PDB file of C-alpha atoms in Angstrom:
ATOM      1  CA  MET A   1     -76.051 -76.967  56.726  1.00  0.00           C
ATOM      2  CA  SER A   2     -79.408 -76.132  58.008  1.00  0.00           C
ATOM      3  CA  LYS A   3     -82.372 -75.393  55.700  1.00  0.00           C
ATOM      4  CA  ARG A   4     -82.290 -71.732  56.581  1.00  0.00           C
ATOM      5  CA  THR A   5     -78.567 -71.577  55.297  1.00  0.00           C
ATOM      6  CA  LEU A   6     -79.590 -72.898  51.944  1.00  0.00           C
ATOM      7  CA  ASN A   7     -82.129 -70.088  51.461  1.00  0.00           C
ATOM      8  CA  LYS A   8     -79.300 -67.470  51.816  1.00  0.00           C
ATOM      9  CA  LEU A   9     -77.453 -69.188  48.963  1.00  0.00           C
ATOM     10  CA  PRO A  10     -77.812 -68.016  45.277  1.00  0.00           C
ATOM     11  CA  LEU A  11     -79.925 -69.748  42.834  1.00  0.00           C
ATOM     12  CA  ALA A  12     -77.142 -71.289  40.925  1.00  0.00           C
ATOM     13  CA  ALA A  13     -75.121 -72.302  43.903  1.00  0.00           C
ATOM     14  CA  ALA A  14     -78.102 -74.069  45.811  1.00  0.00           C
ATOM     15  CA  ALA A  15     -78.992 -75.898  42.394  1.00  0.00           C
ATOM     16  CA  ALA A  16     -75.302 -76.885  42.181  1.00  0.00           C
ATOM     17  CA  LEU A  17     -75.337 -78.322  45.745  1.00  0.00           C
ATOM     18  CA  THR A  18     -78.495 -80.266  45.046  1.00  0.00           C
ATOM     19  CA  ALA A  19     -77.053 -81.667  41.674  1.00  0.00           C
ATOM     20  CA  ALA A  20     -74.038 -82.685  44.011  1.00  0.00           C
ATOM     21  CA  PHE A  21     -76.539 -84.598  46.148  1.00  0.00           C
ATOM     22  CA  GLY A  22     -78.148 -86.164  43.189  1.00  0.00           C
ATOM     23  CA  CYS A  23     -74.814 -87.346  41.921  1.00  0.00           C
ATOM     24  CA  LEU A  24     -73.970 -89.082  45.437  1.00  0.00           C
ATOM     25  CA  PHE A  25     -77.584 -90.451  45.317  1.00  0.00           C
ATOM     26  CA  ALA A  26     -76.767 -91.826  41.900  1.00  0.00           C
ATOM     27  CA  LEU A  27     -73.417 -93.305  43.092  1.00  0.00           C
ATOM     28  CA  PHE A  28     -75.296 -95.030  45.926  1.00  0.00           C
ATOM     29  CA  LEU A  29     -77.877 -96.518  43.617  1.00  0.00           C
ATOM     30  CA  CYS A  30     -74.905 -97.718  41.303  1.00  0.00           C
ATOM     31  CA  LEU A  31     -73.484 -99.460  44.264  1.00  0.00           C
ATOM     32  CA  VAL A  32     -76.914-101.270  45.182  1.00  0.00           C
ATOM     33  CA  PHE A  33     -77.237-102.357  41.666  1.00  0.00           C
ATOM     34  CA  ALA A  34     -73.592-103.605  41.452  1.00  0.00           C
ATOM     35  CA  PHE A  35     -74.256-105.899  44.415  1.00  0.00           C
ATOM     36  CA  ALA A  36     -77.470-106.984  42.711  1.00  0.00           C
ATOM     37  CA  ALA A  37     -75.824-107.815  39.734  1.00  0.00           C
ATOM     38  CA  ALA A  38     -72.892-109.738  41.446  1.00  0.00           C
ATOM     39  CA  ALA A  39     -75.492-111.791  42.976  1.00  0.00           C
ATOM     40  CA  ALA A  40     -77.218-112.589  39.733  1.00  0.00           C
ATOM     41  CA  ASP A  41     -76.114-115.668  37.521  1.00  0.00           C
ATOM     42  CA  ASP A  42     -75.132-113.477  34.526  1.00  0.00           C
ATOM     43  CA  PRO A  43     -73.962-110.058  36.003  1.00  0.00           C
ATOM     44  CA  THR A  44     -73.886-108.334  32.663  1.00  0.00           C
ATOM     45  CA  ALA A  45     -77.492-109.075  31.500  1.00  0.00           C
ATOM     46  CA  SER A  46     -79.086-106.238  32.905  1.00  0.00           C
ATOM     47  CA  LEU A  47     -76.546-103.394  33.381  1.00  0.00           C
ATOM     48  CA  SER A  48     -78.179-101.172  30.680  1.00  0.00           C
ATOM     49  CA  LEU A  49     -81.324-101.297  32.713  1.00  0.00           C
ATOM     50  CA  TYR A  50     -79.664-100.871  36.059  1.00  0.00           C
ATOM     51  CA  GLY A  51     -78.322 -97.946  34.561  1.00  0.00           C
ATOM     52  CA  GLU A  52     -81.458 -96.290  33.111  1.00  0.00           C
ATOM     53  CA  ILE A  53     -83.205 -96.944  36.366  1.00  0.00           C
ATOM     54  CA  THR A  54     -80.406 -94.999  38.352  1.00  0.00           C
ATOM     55  CA  PHE A  55     -80.552 -92.133  35.906  1.00  0.00           C
ATOM     56  CA  GLY A  56     -84.301 -91.902  36.285  1.00  0.00           C
ATOM     57  CA  LEU A  57     -84.270 -92.176  40.062  1.00  0.00           C
ATOM     58  CA  SER A  58     -81.507 -89.689  40.510  1.00  0.00           C
ATOM     59  CA  MET A  59     -83.253 -87.129  38.101  1.00  0.00           C
ATOM     60  CA  PHE A  60     -86.447 -87.613  39.962  1.00  0.00           C
ATOM     61  CA  PHE A  61     -84.517 -87.204  43.287  1.00  0.00           C
ATOM     62  CA  CYS A  62     -82.688 -84.296  42.303  1.00  0.00           C
ATOM     63  CA  GLY A  63     -85.579 -82.435  41.236  1.00  0.00           C
ATOM     64  CA  PHE A  64     -87.635 -83.088  44.481  1.00  0.00           C
ATOM     65  CA  VAL A  65     -84.797 -82.171  46.671  1.00  0.00           C
ATOM     66  CA  GLY A  66     -84.038 -79.049  44.644  1.00  0.00           C
ATOM     67  CA  ALA A  67     -87.467 -77.885  45.158  1.00  0.00           C
ATOM     68  CA  ARG A  68     -87.884 -79.249  48.736  1.00  0.00           C
ATOM     69  CA  LEU A  69     -84.828 -77.452  50.257  1.00  0.00           C
ATOM     70  CA  CYS A  70     -85.671 -73.886  49.629  1.00  0.00           C
ATOM     71  CA  ASP A  71     -88.418 -71.639  50.470  1.00  0.00           C
ATOM     72  CA  GLY A  72     -88.873 -69.415  47.656  1.00  0.00           C
ATOM     73  CA  GLU A  73     -89.240 -70.333  43.887  1.00  0.00           C
ATOM     74  CA  ARG A  74     -89.258 -74.096  44.710  1.00  0.00           C
ATOM     75  CA  PHE A  75     -90.268 -75.350  41.173  1.00  0.00           C
ATOM     76  CA  LEU A  76     -87.450 -73.190  39.547  1.00  0.00           C
ATOM     77  CA  ARG A  77     -84.718 -74.375  41.809  1.00  0.00           C
ATOM     78  CA  GLY A  78     -85.885 -78.102  41.439  1.00  0.00           C
ATOM     79  CA  LEU A  79     -85.795 -77.659  37.546  1.00  0.00           C
ATOM     80  CA  LEU A  80     -82.430 -75.871  37.517  1.00  0.00           C
ATOM     81  CA  ALA A  81     -80.649 -78.549  39.816  1.00  0.00           C
ATOM     82  CA  GLY A  82     -82.119 -81.182  37.663  1.00  0.00           C
ATOM     83  CA  ALA A  83     -80.785 -79.395  34.546  1.00  0.00           C
ATOM     84  CA  MET A  84     -77.431 -79.143  36.080  1.00  0.00           C
ATOM     85  CA  LEU A  85     -77.552 -82.987  36.702  1.00  0.00           C
ATOM     86  CA  LEU A  86     -78.843 -83.590  33.138  1.00  0.00           C
ATOM     87  CA  LEU A  87     -75.996 -81.637  31.660  1.00  0.00           C
ATOM     88  CA  THR A  88     -73.339 -83.581  33.692  1.00  0.00           C
ATOM     89  CA  ALA A  89     -74.989 -86.778  32.743  1.00  0.00           C
ATOM     90  CA  VAL A  90     -75.109 -86.048  28.980  1.00  0.00           C
ATOM     91  CA  ALA A  91     -71.356 -84.536  29.013  1.00  0.00           C
ATOM     92  CA  GLY A  92     -70.185 -87.712  30.897  1.00  0.00           C
ATOM     93  CA  SER A  93     -72.032 -89.835  28.298  1.00  0.00           C
ATOM     94  CA  PHE A  94     -70.230 -88.024  25.301  1.00  0.00           C
ATOM     95  CA  ALA A  95     -66.886 -88.158  27.123  1.00  0.00           C
ATOM     96  CA  PHE A  96     -67.166 -91.750  28.027  1.00  0.00           C
ATOM     97  CA  GLY A  97     -69.608 -93.056  25.857  1.00  0.00           C
ATOM     98  CA  GLY A  98     -69.116 -95.593  23.262  1.00  0.00           C
ATOM     99  CA  GLU A  99     -71.806 -96.846  20.805  1.00  0.00           C
ATOM    100  CA  SER A 100     -74.800 -94.873  21.889  1.00  0.00           C
ATOM    101  CA  SER A 101     -76.851 -93.224  19.262  1.00  0.00           C
ATOM    102  CA  PHE A 102     -78.069 -89.664  19.041  1.00  0.00           C
ATOM    103  CA  ALA A 103     -81.731 -90.883  19.214  1.00  0.00           C
ATOM    104  CA  LYS A 104     -81.263 -93.021  22.463  1.00  0.00           C
ATOM    105  CA  ILE A 105     -79.315 -90.156  24.053  1.00  0.00           C
ATOM    106  CA  ALA A 106     -82.331 -87.814  23.045  1.00  0.00           C
ATOM    107  CA  VAL A 107     -85.034 -90.141  24.203  1.00  0.00           C
ATOM    108  CA  LEU A 108     -83.167 -90.592  27.770  1.00  0.00           C
ATOM    109  CA  CYS A 109     -82.682 -86.817  27.868  1.00  0.00           C
ATOM    110  CA  SER A 110     -86.441 -86.201  27.588  1.00  0.00           C
ATOM    111  CA  ILE A 111     -87.275 -88.831  29.852  1.00  0.00           C
ATOM    112  CA  GLY A 112     -84.991 -87.574  32.404  1.00  0.00           C
ATOM    113  CA  ALA A 113     -86.313 -83.803  31.773  1.00  0.00           C
ATOM    114  CA  PHE A 114     -89.876 -85.232  32.423  1.00  0.00           C
ATOM    115  CA  LEU A 115     -88.900 -87.185  35.737  1.00  0.00           C
ATOM    116  CA  CYS A 116     -86.999 -84.088  36.859  1.00  0.00           C
ATOM    117  CA  CYS A 117     -90.197 -81.964  36.338  1.00  0.00           C
ATOM    118  CA  GLY A 118     -92.390 -84.576  38.113  1.00  0.00           C
ATOM    119  CA  GLY A 119     -90.073 -84.323  41.050  1.00  0.00           C
ATOM    120  CA  ALA A 120     -89.882 -80.505  40.995  1.00  0.00           C
ATOM    121  CA  LEU A 121     -93.612 -80.615  41.104  1.00  0.00           C
ATOM    122  CA  LEU A 122     -94.040 -82.986  43.836  1.00  0.00           C
ATOM    123  CA  GLY A 123     -91.402 -81.130  45.903  1.00  0.00           C
ATOM    124  CA  ALA A 124     -92.848 -77.482  45.193  1.00  0.00           C
ATOM    125  CA  ARG A 125     -96.231 -78.694  46.481  1.00  0.00           C
ATOM    126  CA  GLU A 126     -97.321 -77.062  49.635  1.00  0.00           C
ATOM    127  CA  THR A 127     -98.377 -79.373  52.742  1.00  0.00           C
ATOM    128  CA  LYS A 128    -101.773 -78.887  53.626  1.00  0.00           C
ATOM    129  CA  ARG A 129    -102.019 -78.109  57.414  1.00  0.00           C
ATOM    130  CA  LYS A 130    -104.344 -79.820  59.724  1.00  0.00           C
ATOM    131  CA  ARG A 131    -107.250 -78.297  61.431  1.00  0.00           C
ATOM    132  CA  ARG A 132    -107.666 -78.720  65.015  1.00  0.00           C
TER     133      ARG A 132
END
């Protein structure tokens, strides 16, 4: 799918597609961290840290790619894509979660929203043209 085709998609459809890319990126990071954990002496020692790093990087990636893939309303598209990914992560946390407290989920959601905003800001930034 070319970059021009994404501009023709509605706002929600482009954001959903970008959130799907964010989920694939998170899956890739999970596989990388699984191999890193398998190589360690105690594989279960840092799994929570690996999960939080994966969550943060995927939120940043989703905001950045959502803002970068479209021409108009870049920041809004990045935020909407990140919000969709955050909603998916929170729903999965409630569906499959176990002992997580509400305070921990709220803190992780606010960190994810902050990273998504940062990614959307960097993705929405216009590149400066070089003078000749």
